[in-house]
Amino acid sequence: MTKKKRENISLLLFVAPAFSLYFIFKLYPAFSGIYYAMTSWNGLSRTKQFIGLGNFIEIYGDKHFWNAMLFTSKYVIVMLIAANVLALGLAVAIESRRKGKGIFRTLFCMPNMISMIIGGYMWNFIFTKVLYYLTDHWGMTFLDKSWIGNPRYAFIAIIIVSCWGIVGYLMIIYMAALQGVPAYLMEAASLDGASSWQNFWKVIFPMIRHSLTICIFWTLNSMFQVFDVIYSLTGGGPGRATQSVAINIYEEAFTGNIRYGYATAKSMVLFVIVFLITVVQLRLMKRRELEL
Amino acid sequence: MKAMKKLISAAVVMCLLLSLAACGGKKEEPANTGAKDVTATQAPAKEDGKDSQSSAEPKEAELNIMMSFPQYMDQWETYVQQFKDKMLAEENIKLTVNLEMPSSDQYESVLQARLTGDDAPDLYTIHSNNLKTYNEAGYLTDLSGEVLAGKIFENVKNTVSIDGKLMAVPIESTAWGVLYNKDIFTECGLQVPNTLDELKNVCKVLKDKGYTPFLLAYQEQWVPQLMTALTIGGKVSGEAKDWLERMYADNASYAEIIDIFDVIDVIMQYGTDRAMEEGSEAGSADFANGKAAMYVQGTWASNTIMTANPDFNMGVFALPVNNNQACTMVNLSTSTTLAVYPNSKNLDIALKFANYVLDDKDSSALFQSCSFNPIATVHNYETSSWVKEAYEYVEAGRAYQDLVLPNSVTDEQGKLLQEYYVGSVTREDIIKALDDKFKEANRLSKQN
């Protein structure tokens, strides 16, 4: 046995425990989902009727699903920009501080440790009670908006809470990248007379491109599946005005007509869309990364 | 090469072991929160001295019960304990009961997983609206021949029967309409309205006296949905009697009952502000503190209301739909029922438990401690004043049996009423959307 083979095998063995769990609880359900997507199973009956592509044809004409898709895309685009700009800004601001780095890092990362369901209910309380208290008692009338009932303000509320939840996580990634930028490059740049603005865009930013790739990949991926924030904040309401695709799928599977098969088909469609977008994104961004 | 084969097989074995451990681990620990084993260590009945029966070795048996009452865990545990003592004393059976109470939001999915996975509990609670689906899938036992069947009130029995056969034991049954603040009504010298015009008048008087007539809490979709439940129920039972039947035959439209929006408009027009920002619990608390005089909400909210204000003087009246008093009725509905799994290993004991739920001697105490309403002749306890008020309507024949609409239509009504409130849909949009949804549900139920 060659050394190479030996190494491979030990690698496989080390991966085996995690991989078997991954296989049983992720891969197997994902692939069996392809089969369920072609049935009209209601999650209860013992027989599953195979209906081929019937579900997918129905999705094509499903107004609510595509409205949810549109809403989710809007949400993803806004989040992509807002969350990453905020996170990078915070990371740079904290990194440039001499004292208290640890405290700020912990503070901003804290919301990420709270489950977003709980975060959502907390903010629900803020939007429906605290803000109105400020309006009624302190005269801050600009806060007197229908934060849950008006689709436009509900969207803003959702963006605020989502940013609050994930900015800390992205910030940590950016901070790690910032710490990896060699000090001599920045020193050399400033000796050559670069302003700190130029220093950031010409030296630091290109050096942290790889973390930008990761962060955008992660935000794209997870924001397309947004569920908990919206579920706990607006419940997708009023009506379906703030319904994301994940909530639409959940409702199809667990409420109303209880259509497991159809809901699985919808999640297949979501998967394909997210997959295509992330592949394109990774291709584009990988090309622009720099290495020393 | 040999060594490599060995290694690979070792890896495979490890994978298998791990997967077994993963599956096994799930089964051993009670997968559901709140599951508790109530094993009897000492049966008090035995200490009475008469242990003629205990001379024979008691038979052992096991019963699995799953219920959606985590809030009444203690009461049911006590009741199960009583049942076990009874079994030991009367039948010489040493019973182990696994009583599981998953939290209500996961209850359905846990139950469905257990049923389809051939790990069904012997007894389980389901919502009466789901009885039909479960019956078609073969998960219910016909209880018509049991002793309990004779004890249940006739109008309650109808809510849990399919084709005249009793398919489950009703547990939670409610008569409900609109809650109102009796103190405010007395102060304004108002009577309970029986027609739409009277309701409009009540609203006007209340407004003139500086009170907000209706409390609106529309954040959760099921709360606005209560308005359609009451109005459609009243309208259909009073005037359009075959409407629902024709809806199920794709042969009717919501346009026929469009006047239900007249009263919905009145409620919304005379309601509190910021309804979309008000949850149901917050709404109950605000109602208890006098923020508004009326609240379209079931008597199940009484717990929250009375906690928020113990001195609250609450009443119930039937919501008028139009000026035809025949349509002004309260809703009589059964929510939670207890079903018996037909392929249970201990079917006879499971049936005994089902009968014991309506036991002549012990049932009253259980129902009273859970503050359930009386549903059978064996229940002879005093109920709260508002429950009595609602049941006065039932006794006067002014109650209708809750309409069973497809779940998806019920959900859609809640969504559309939210949108109606914020002004993004009109009456006509709602009618079209609901007609479509009903047709879709009909199509799907045929497919399965």
JSON list of N, CA and C in Angstrom, two decimals, chain A residues 27-56:
[
{"chain": "A", "resi": 27, "resn": "LEU", "atom": "N", "xyz": [-28.27, 14.21, 3.30]},
{"chain": "A", "resi": 27, "resn": "LEU", "atom": "CA", "xyz": [-28.25, 13.77, 1.91]},
{"chain": "A", "resi": 27, "resn": "LEU", "atom": "C", "xyz": [-29.41, 12.85, 1.59]},
{"chain": "A", "resi": 28, "resn": "TYR", "atom": "N", "xyz": [-29.63, 11.85, 2.44]},
{"chain": "A", "resi": 28, "resn": "TYR", "atom": "CA", "xyz": [-30.68, 10.89, 2.13]},
{"chain": "A", "resi": 28, "resn": "TYR", "atom": "C", "xyz": [-32.05, 11.57, 2.04]},
{"chain": "A", "resi": 29, "resn": "PRO", "atom": "N", "xyz": [-32.43, 12.41, 3.06]},
{"chain": "A", "resi": 29, "resn": "PRO", "atom": "CA", "xyz": [-33.73, 13.10, 2.94]},
{"chain": "A", "resi": 29, "resn": "PRO", "atom": "C", "xyz": [-33.79, 14.00, 1.71]},
{"chain": "A", "resi": 30, "resn": "ALA", "atom": "N", "xyz": [-32.65, 14.64, 1.38]},
{"chain": "A", "resi": 30, "resn": "ALA", "atom": "CA", "xyz": [-32.67, 15.54, 0.23]},
{"chain": "A", "resi": 30, "resn": "ALA", "atom": "C", "xyz": [-32.97, 14.77, -1.05]},
{"chain": "A", "resi": 31, "resn": "PHE", "atom": "N", "xyz": [-32.34, 13.61, -1.19]},
{"chain": "A", "resi": 31, "resn": "PHE", "atom": "CA", "xyz": [-32.56, 12.87, -2.43]},
{"chain": "A", "resi": 31, "resn": "PHE", "atom": "C", "xyz": [-33.91, 12.16, -2.46]},
{"chain": "A", "resi": 32, "resn": "SER", "atom": "N", "xyz": [-34.35, 11.67, -1.30]},
{"chain": "A", "resi": 32, "resn": "SER", "atom": "CA", "xyz": [-35.67, 11.05, -1.31]},
{"chain": "A", "resi": 32, "resn": "SER", "atom": "C", "xyz": [-36.74, 12.11, -1.56]},
{"chain": "A", "resi": 33, "resn": "GLY", "atom": "N", "xyz": [-36.39, 13.38, -1.28]},
{"chain": "A", "resi": 33, "resn": "GLY", "atom": "CA", "xyz": [-37.32, 14.47, -1.57]},
{"chain": "A", "resi": 33, "resn": "GLY", "atom": "C", "xyz": [-37.68, 14.53, -3.04]},
{"chain": "A", "resi": 34, "resn": "ILE", "atom": "N", "xyz": [-36.73, 14.17, -3.91]},
{"chain": "A", "resi": 34, "resn": "ILE", "atom": "CA", "xyz": [-37.01, 14.19, -5.35]},
{"chain": "A", "resi": 34, "resn": "ILE", "atom": "C", "xyz": [-38.18, 13.26, -5.65]},
{"chain": "A", "resi": 35, "resn": "TYR", "atom": "N", "xyz": [-38.20, 12.13, -4.97]},
{"chain": "A", "resi": 35, "resn": "TYR", "atom": "CA", "xyz": [-39.31, 11.20, -5.20]},
{"chain": "A", "resi": 35, "resn": "TYR", "atom": "C", "xyz": [-40.63, 11.78, -4.66]},
{"chain": "A", "resi": 36, "resn": "TYR", "atom": "N", "xyz": [-40.58, 12.28, -3.42]},
{"chain": "A", "resi": 36, "resn": "TYR", "atom": "CA", "xyz": [-41.82, 12.81, -2.83]},
{"chain": "A", "resi": 36, "resn": "TYR", "atom": "C", "xyz": [-42.38, 13.96, -3.66]},
{"chain": "A", "resi": 37, "resn": "ALA", "atom": "N", "xyz": [-41.48, 14.72, -4.30]},
{"chain": "A", "resi": 37, "resn": "ALA", "atom": "CA", "xyz": [-41.94, 15.86, -5.09]},
{"chain": "A", "resi": 37, "resn": "ALA", "atom": "C", "xyz": [-42.80, 15.41, -6.26]},
{"chain": "A", "resi": 38, "resn": "MET", "atom": "N", "xyz": [-42.71, 14.13, -6.59]},
{"chain": "A", "resi": 38, "resn": "MET", "atom": "CA", "xyz": [-43.49, 13.64, -7.72]},
{"chain": "A", "resi": 38, "resn": "MET", "atom": "C", "xyz": [-44.71, 12.85, -7.26]},
{"chain": "A", "resi": 39, "resn": "THR", "atom": "N", "xyz": [-45.09, 13.01, -5.99]},
{"chain": "A", "resi": 39, "resn": "THR", "atom": "CA", "xyz": [-46.29, 12.33, -5.50]},
{"chain": "A", "resi": 39, "resn": "THR", "atom": "C", "xyz": [-47.30, 13.37, -5.03]},
{"chain": "A", "resi": 40, "resn": "SER", "atom": "N", "xyz": [-48.52, 12.90, -4.81]},
{"chain": "A", "resi": 40, "resn": "SER", "atom": "CA", "xyz": [-49.53, 13.81, -4.23]},
{"chain": "A", "resi": 40, "resn": "SER", "atom": "C", "xyz": [-49.77, 13.44, -2.78]},
{"chain": "A", "resi": 41, "resn": "TRP", "atom": "N", "xyz": [-48.73, 12.99, -2.09]},
{"chain": "A", "resi": 41, "resn": "TRP", "atom": "CA", "xyz": [-48.84, 12.52, -0.71]},
{"chain": "A", "resi": 41, "resn": "TRP", "atom": "C", "xyz": [-49.31, 13.65, 0.19]},
{"chain": "A", "resi": 42, "resn": "ASN", "atom": "N", "xyz": [-50.18, 13.32, 1.15]},
{"chain": "A", "resi": 42, "resn": "ASN", "atom": "CA", "xyz": [-50.65, 14.35, 2.08]},
{"chain": "A", "resi": 42, "resn": "ASN", "atom": "C", "xyz": [-50.01, 14.22, 3.46]},
{"chain": "A", "resi": 43, "resn": "GLY", "atom": "N", "xyz": [-48.98, 13.39, 3.55]},
{"chain": "A", "resi": 43, "resn": "GLY", "atom": "CA", "xyz": [-48.28, 13.28, 4.83]},
{"chain": "A", "resi": 43, "resn": "GLY", "atom": "C", "xyz": [-48.95, 12.34, 5.81]},
{"chain": "A", "resi": 44, "resn": "LEU", "atom": "N", "xyz": [-50.09, 11.83, 5.46]},
{"chain": "A", "resi": 44, "resn": "LEU", "atom": "CA", "xyz": [-50.83, 11.01, 6.41]},
{"chain": "A", "resi": 44, "resn": "LEU", "atom": "C", "xyz": [-51.18, 9.65, 5.83]},
{"chain": "A", "resi": 45, "resn": "SER", "atom": "N", "xyz": [-51.65, 9.62, 4.60]},
{"chain": "A", "resi": 45, "resn": "SER", "atom": "CA", "xyz": [-52.13, 8.36, 4.06]},
{"chain": "A", "resi": 45, "resn": "SER", "atom": "C", "xyz": [-50.96, 7.40, 3.83]},
{"chain": "A", "resi": 46, "resn": "ARG", "atom": "N", "xyz": [-51.26, 6.13, 3.86]},
{"chain": "A", "resi": 46, "resn": "ARG", "atom": "CA", "xyz": [-50.20, 5.13, 3.74]},
{"chain": "A", "resi": 46, "resn": "ARG", "atom": "C", "xyz": [-49.73, 4.95, 2.32]},
{"chain": "A", "resi": 47, "resn": "THR", "atom": "N", "xyz": [-50.58, 5.32, 1.38]},
{"chain": "A", "resi": 47, "resn": "THR", "atom": "CA", "xyz": [-50.19, 5.16, -0.02]},
{"chain": "A", "resi": 47, "resn": "THR", "atom": "C", "xyz": [-49.78, 6.51, -0.58]},
{"chain": "A", "resi": 48, "resn": "LYS", "atom": "N", "xyz": [-48.78, 6.46, -1.44]},
{"chain": "A", "resi": 48, "resn": "LYS", "atom": "CA", "xyz": [-48.33, 7.69, -2.08]},
{"chain": "A", "resi": 48, "resn": "LYS", "atom": "C", "xyz": [-48.56, 7.55, -3.57]},
{"chain": "A", "resi": 49, "resn": "GLN", "atom": "N", "xyz": [-49.39, 8.45, -4.08]},
{"chain": "A", "resi": 49, "resn": "GLN", "atom": "CA", "xyz": [-49.72, 8.35, -5.50]},
{"chain": "A", "resi": 49, "resn": "GLN", "atom": "C", "xyz": [-48.68, 9.08, -6.33]},
{"chain": "A", "resi": 50, "resn": "PHE", "atom": "N", "xyz": [-48.10, 8.40, -7.28]},
{"chain": "A", "resi": 50, "resn": "PHE", "atom": "CA", "xyz": [-47.09, 9.00, -8.14]},
{"chain": "A", "resi": 50, "resn": "PHE", "atom": "C", "xyz": [-47.77, 9.80, -9.24]},
{"chain": "A", "resi": 51, "resn": "ILE", "atom": "N", "xyz": [-47.42, 11.09, -9.35]},
{"chain": "A", "resi": 51, "resn": "ILE", "atom": "CA", "xyz": [-48.10, 11.88, -10.37]},
{"chain": "A", "resi": 51, "resn": "ILE", "atom": "C", "xyz": [-47.11, 12.55, -11.32]},
{"chain": "A", "resi": 52, "resn": "GLY", "atom": "N", "xyz": [-45.88, 12.05, -11.34]},
{"chain": "A", "resi": 52, "resn": "GLY", "atom": "CA", "xyz": [-44.90, 12.58, -12.29]},
{"chain": "A", "resi": 52, "resn": "GLY", "atom": "C", "xyz": [-44.60, 14.04, -12.07]},
{"chain": "A", "resi": 53, "resn": "LEU", "atom": "N", "xyz": [-44.65, 14.81, -13.13]},
{"chain": "A", "resi": 53, "resn": "LEU", "atom": "CA", "xyz": [-44.28, 16.22, -13.02]},
{"chain": "A", "resi": 53, "resn": "LEU", "atom": "C", "xyz": [-45.48, 17.11, -12.71]},
{"chain": "A", "resi": 54, "resn": "GLY", "atom": "N", "xyz": [-46.59, 16.52, -12.35]},
{"chain": "A", "resi": 54, "resn": "GLY", "atom": "CA", "xyz": [-47.81, 17.27, -12.10]},
{"chain": "A", "resi": 54, "resn": "GLY", "atom": "C", "xyz": [-47.62, 18.43, -11.14]},
{"chain": "A", "resi": 55, "resn": "ASN", "atom": "N", "xyz": [-46.89, 18.18, -10.04]},
{"chain": "A", "resi": 55, "resn": "ASN", "atom": "CA", "xyz": [-46.67, 19.24, -9.07]},
{"chain": "A", "resi": 55, "resn": "ASN", "atom": "C", "xyz": [-45.92, 20.41, -9.67]},
{"chain": "A", "resi": 56, "resn": "PHE", "atom": "N", "xyz": [-44.91, 20.10, -10.49]},
{"chain": "A", "resi": 56, "resn": "PHE", "atom": "CA", "xyz": [-44.09, 21.16, -11.05]},
{"chain": "A", "resi": 56, "resn": "PHE", "atom": "C", "xyz": [-44.89, 22.01, -12.04]}
]
